[in-house]
mmCIF file of C-alpha atoms in Angstrom:
data_model
loop_
_atom_site.group_PDB
_atom_site.id
_atom_site.type_symbol
_atom_site.label_atom_id
_atom_site.label_comp_id
_atom_site.label_asym_id
_atom_site.label_seq_id
_atom_site.Cartn_x
_atom_site.Cartn_y
_atom_site.Cartn_z
ATOM 1 C CA MET I 1 42.470 20.752 27.009
ATOM 2 C CA LYS I 2 43.246 21.411 30.384
ATOM 3 C CA LEU I 3 42.612 24.859 32.325
ATOM 4 C CA SER I 4 44.740 26.264 35.169
ATOM 5 C CA LEU I 5 42.693 28.912 36.822
ATOM 6 C CA SER I 6 44.000 31.592 39.195
ATOM 7 C CA LEU I 7 41.173 33.226 41.078
ATOM 8 C CA GLN I 8 41.350 36.282 43.400
ATOM 9 C CA GLN I 9 38.226 37.424 45.203
ATOM 10 C CA ASP I 10 39.085 40.789 46.464
ATOM 11 C CA PHE I 11 35.377 41.784 46.578
ATOM 12 C CA GLN I 12 32.803 39.213 47.735
ATOM 13 C CA SER I 13 29.099 39.394 48.115
ATOM 14 C CA PRO I 14 26.260 37.210 49.658
ATOM 15 C CA GLU I 15 24.249 37.711 46.538
ATOM 16 C CA LEU I 16 26.719 36.209 44.468
ATOM 17 C CA VAL I 17 28.572 33.093 45.802
ATOM 18 C CA LEU I 18 31.350 32.067 43.233
ATOM 19 C CA LYS I 19 32.600 28.550 43.209
ATOM 20 C CA ARG I 20 35.955 28.011 41.624
ATOM 21 C CA ALA I 21 34.835 24.754 40.107
ATOM 22 C CA SER I 22 31.911 26.546 38.413
ATOM 23 C CA ILE I 23 33.885 29.436 37.105
ATOM 24 C CA LYS I 24 36.426 26.729 35.733
ATOM 25 C CA LYS I 25 33.614 24.842 33.841
ATOM 26 C CA VAL I 26 32.313 28.089 32.342
ATOM 27 C CA VAL I 27 35.767 29.053 30.868
ATOM 28 C CA GLU I 28 36.560 25.461 29.780
ATOM 29 C CA THR I 29 33.260 25.260 28.112
ATOM 30 C CA THR I 30 33.809 28.600 26.374
ATOM 31 C CA LEU I 31 37.375 27.627 25.212
ATOM 32 C CA GLY I 32 36.123 24.162 24.017
ATOM 33 C CA HIS I 33 33.115 25.797 22.198
ATOM 34 C CA ILE I 34 35.677 28.006 20.124
ATOM 35 C CA GLY I 35 37.938 24.925 19.324
ATOM 36 C CA THR I 36 40.773 25.820 21.613
ATOM 37 C CA GLN I 37 42.766 22.523 22.289
ATOM 38 C CA SER I 38 46.059 23.647 24.058
ATOM 39 C CA ASN I 39 46.279 23.586 27.779
ATOM 40 C CA CYS I 40 45.624 27.231 28.903
ATOM 41 C CA GLU I 41 45.831 29.168 32.049
ATOM 42 C CA ILE I 42 43.771 32.137 33.065
ATOM 43 C CA GLY I 43 43.765 34.853 35.851
ATOM 44 C CA ILE I 44 40.370 36.169 37.101
ATOM 45 C CA ALA I 45 40.038 38.915 39.776
ATOM 46 C CA CYS I 46 36.637 39.961 41.342
ATOM 47 C CA VAL I 47 36.993 43.672 42.412
ATOM 48 C CA ASP I 48 35.201 46.545 43.938
ATOM 49 C CA HIS I 49 34.218 49.816 42.027
ATOM 50 C CA ASP I 50 37.523 51.596 42.985
ATOM 51 C CA GLU I 51 39.765 48.880 41.344
ATOM 52 C CA SER I 52 37.590 48.506 38.268
ATOM 53 C CA HIS I 53 37.548 52.262 37.863
ATOM 54 C CA LYS I 54 41.333 52.667 38.173
ATOM 55 C CA LEU I 55 42.018 50.038 35.750
ATOM 56 C CA ASN I 56 39.359 51.029 33.171
ATOM 57 C CA LEU I 57 40.629 54.661 33.454
ATOM 58 C CA GLU I 58 44.393 53.467 33.085
ATOM 59 C CA TYR I 59 43.956 51.020 30.402
ATOM 60 C CA ARG I 60 40.851 52.254 28.408
ATOM 61 C CA GLY I 61 40.739 55.991 29.271
ATOM 62 C CA LYS I 62 37.042 55.592 30.629
ATOM 63 C CA ASP I 63 36.380 57.208 33.698
ATOM 64 C CA LYS I 64 34.175 54.641 35.585
ATOM 65 C CA SER I 65 34.028 51.193 36.613
ATOM 66 C CA THR I 66 32.632 48.547 34.339
ATOM 67 C CA ASN I 67 31.553 44.945 34.329
ATOM 68 C CA VAL I 68 34.612 43.133 32.982
ATOM 69 C CA LEU I 69 38.104 44.073 31.741
ATOM 70 C CA SER I 70 39.992 41.705 29.616
ATOM 71 C CA PHE I 71 43.751 41.886 29.491
ATOM 72 C CA PRO I 72 44.995 39.218 26.846
ATOM 73 C CA SER I 73 48.318 37.597 27.073
ATOM 74 C CA ASP I 74 50.887 39.324 24.806
ATOM 75 C CA LEU I 75 52.911 36.197 24.495
ATOM 76 C CA PRO I 76 53.296 34.948 20.864
ATOM 77 C CA ASP I 77 51.354 31.816 20.045
ATOM 78 C CA GLU I 78 54.531 30.135 18.743
ATOM 79 C CA MET I 79 55.685 30.076 22.535
ATOM 80 C CA ALA I 80 52.775 27.642 23.283
ATOM 81 C CA GLN I 81 54.876 24.642 22.350
ATOM 82 C CA PHE I 82 57.412 25.515 25.016
ATOM 83 C CA LEU I 83 54.784 25.869 27.922
ATOM 84 C CA ASP I 84 52.666 23.330 29.864
ATOM 85 C CA ALA I 85 49.887 25.825 29.618
ATOM 86 C CA PHE I 86 49.547 28.798 27.359
ATOM 87 C CA PRO I 87 48.517 32.041 29.437
ATOM 88 C CA ILE I 88 45.412 33.505 27.655
ATOM 89 C CA GLY I 89 45.299 36.462 29.772
ATOM 90 C CA ASP I 90 43.496 37.949 32.817
ATOM 91 C CA LEU I 91 39.828 38.891 33.580
ATOM 92 C CA VAL I 92 38.890 41.700 36.110
ATOM 93 C CA ILE I 93 35.168 41.343 36.945
ATOM 94 C CA CYS I 94 33.640 44.270 39.027
ATOM 95 C CA ILE I 95 31.197 42.443 41.239
ATOM 96 C CA PRO I 96 29.253 45.495 42.240
ATOM 97 C CA VAL I 97 28.498 46.479 38.622
ATOM 98 C CA VAL I 98 27.756 42.876 37.841
ATOM 99 C CA LEU I 99 25.141 42.958 40.613
ATOM 100 C CA ALA I 100 23.785 46.310 39.667
ATOM 101 C CA GLU I 101 23.446 45.263 35.904
ATOM 102 C CA ALA I 102 21.752 42.009 36.894
ATOM 103 C CA LEU I 103 19.213 43.833 39.222
ATOM 104 C CA GLU I 104 18.433 46.442 36.360
ATOM 105 C CA GLN I 105 18.154 43.482 33.707
ATOM 106 C CA GLN I 106 16.076 41.535 35.905
ATOM 107 C CA LYS I 107 18.395 38.496 35.955
ATOM 108 C CA ALA I 108 19.699 36.390 38.676
ATOM 109 C CA PRO I 109 23.271 37.559 39.759
ATOM 110 C CA LEU I 110 24.950 34.217 38.926
ATOM 111 C CA THR I 111 23.203 34.315 35.265
ATOM 112 C CA HIS I 112 24.884 37.741 34.668
ATOM 113 C CA PHE I 113 28.235 36.978 36.128
ATOM 114 C CA THR I 114 28.371 33.637 34.033
ATOM 115 C CA HIS I 115 27.595 35.830 30.953
ATOM 116 C CA MET I 116 30.510 38.349 31.809
ATOM 117 C CA LEU I 117 32.773 35.437 32.337
ATOM 118 C CA VAL I 118 32.030 33.937 28.770
ATOM 119 C CA HIS I 119 32.190 37.479 27.237
ATOM 120 C CA GLY I 120 35.416 38.261 28.898
ATOM 121 C CA THR I 121 36.998 34.881 27.846
ATOM 122 C CA LEU I 122 35.901 35.485 24.313
ATOM 123 C CA HIS I 123 37.601 38.860 24.475
ATOM 124 C CA LEU I 124 40.767 37.131 25.654
ATOM 125 C CA MET I 125 40.509 34.904 22.500
ATOM 126 C CA GLY I 126 40.495 37.740 20.063
ATOM 127 C CA TYR I 127 36.599 38.303 19.712
ATOM 128 C CA ASP I 128 35.499 41.915 19.515
ATOM 129 C CA HIS I 129 32.193 43.588 19.432
ATOM 130 C CA GLU I 130 33.188 47.258 19.209
ATOM 131 C CA THR I 131 34.689 47.201 15.711
ATOM 132 C CA SER I 132 31.693 46.469 13.674
ATOM 133 C CA ASP I 133 28.174 45.304 13.806
ATOM 134 C CA GLU I 134 29.006 42.050 12.178
ATOM 135 C CA ASP I 135 31.804 41.404 14.714
ATOM 136 C CA ALA I 136 29.218 42.185 17.637
ATOM 137 C CA GLU I 137 26.403 39.784 16.143
ATOM 138 C CA GLU I 138 29.139 36.980 15.711
ATOM 139 C CA MET I 139 30.298 37.388 19.312
ATOM 140 C CA GLU I 140 26.613 37.598 20.676
ATOM 141 C CA GLY I 141 25.732 34.487 18.843
ATOM 142 C CA ILE I 142 28.580 32.538 20.205
ATOM 143 C CA GLU I 143 27.782 33.740 23.743
ATOM 144 C CA ILE I 144 24.300 32.447 23.262
ATOM 145 C CA GLU I 145 25.474 29.019 22.054
ATOM 146 C CA ILE I 146 27.947 28.803 25.081
ATOM 147 C CA LEU I 147 25.285 29.849 27.652
ATOM 148 C CA ALA I 148 22.791 27.516 26.267
ATOM 149 C CA LYS I 149 25.319 24.703 26.725
ATOM 150 C CA LEU I 150 25.759 25.719 30.379
ATOM 151 C CA GLY I 151 21.859 25.906 30.850
ATOM 152 C CA PHE I 152 21.391 29.497 30.824
ATOM 153 C CA GLU I 153 18.908 31.674 28.555
ATOM 154 C CA ASN I 154 19.748 34.144 25.846
ATOM 155 C CA PRO I 155 21.114 37.074 27.736
ATOM 156 C CA TYR I 156 20.084 39.436 24.951
ATOM 157 C CA LEU I 157 16.321 38.758 25.255
ATOM 158 C CA GLU I 158 14.425 41.814 26.355
ATOM 159 C CA ARG I 159 12.693 41.360 29.706
ATOM 160 C CA ASP I 160 9.275 42.695 30.639
#
């Protein structure tokens, strides 16, 4: 599998320095873990509160900014055979929310950003945690496995 990554950093922070190669590795590890074999492309935008708020309100009806929004591609799977890389969709990650949550959860900003990147990528691939407790447990378990492969601890452990 080969991944094509489009990265847009509209919001940057000295507390969270993002490297394209690291982001690509996280997405590739996530896709590989769930068995994706075809070439894929993904768009990732790192945004501020205002942009996240606007998109969250428009697409989810929620009047606030949020950590990650996932916009899966609506291209039918059967089109993959005609493309060099199948577009799986776009992620919009609100850096100020990720930084605030990392502080609140006593995590390093990069650790929480990586979790949100894995989480959002799984959403693009059809995983859901809002439909049922079983789906949430399955998704969390997969996230824990992927993050362990990347050298990160279980993000769902309680901190003192």
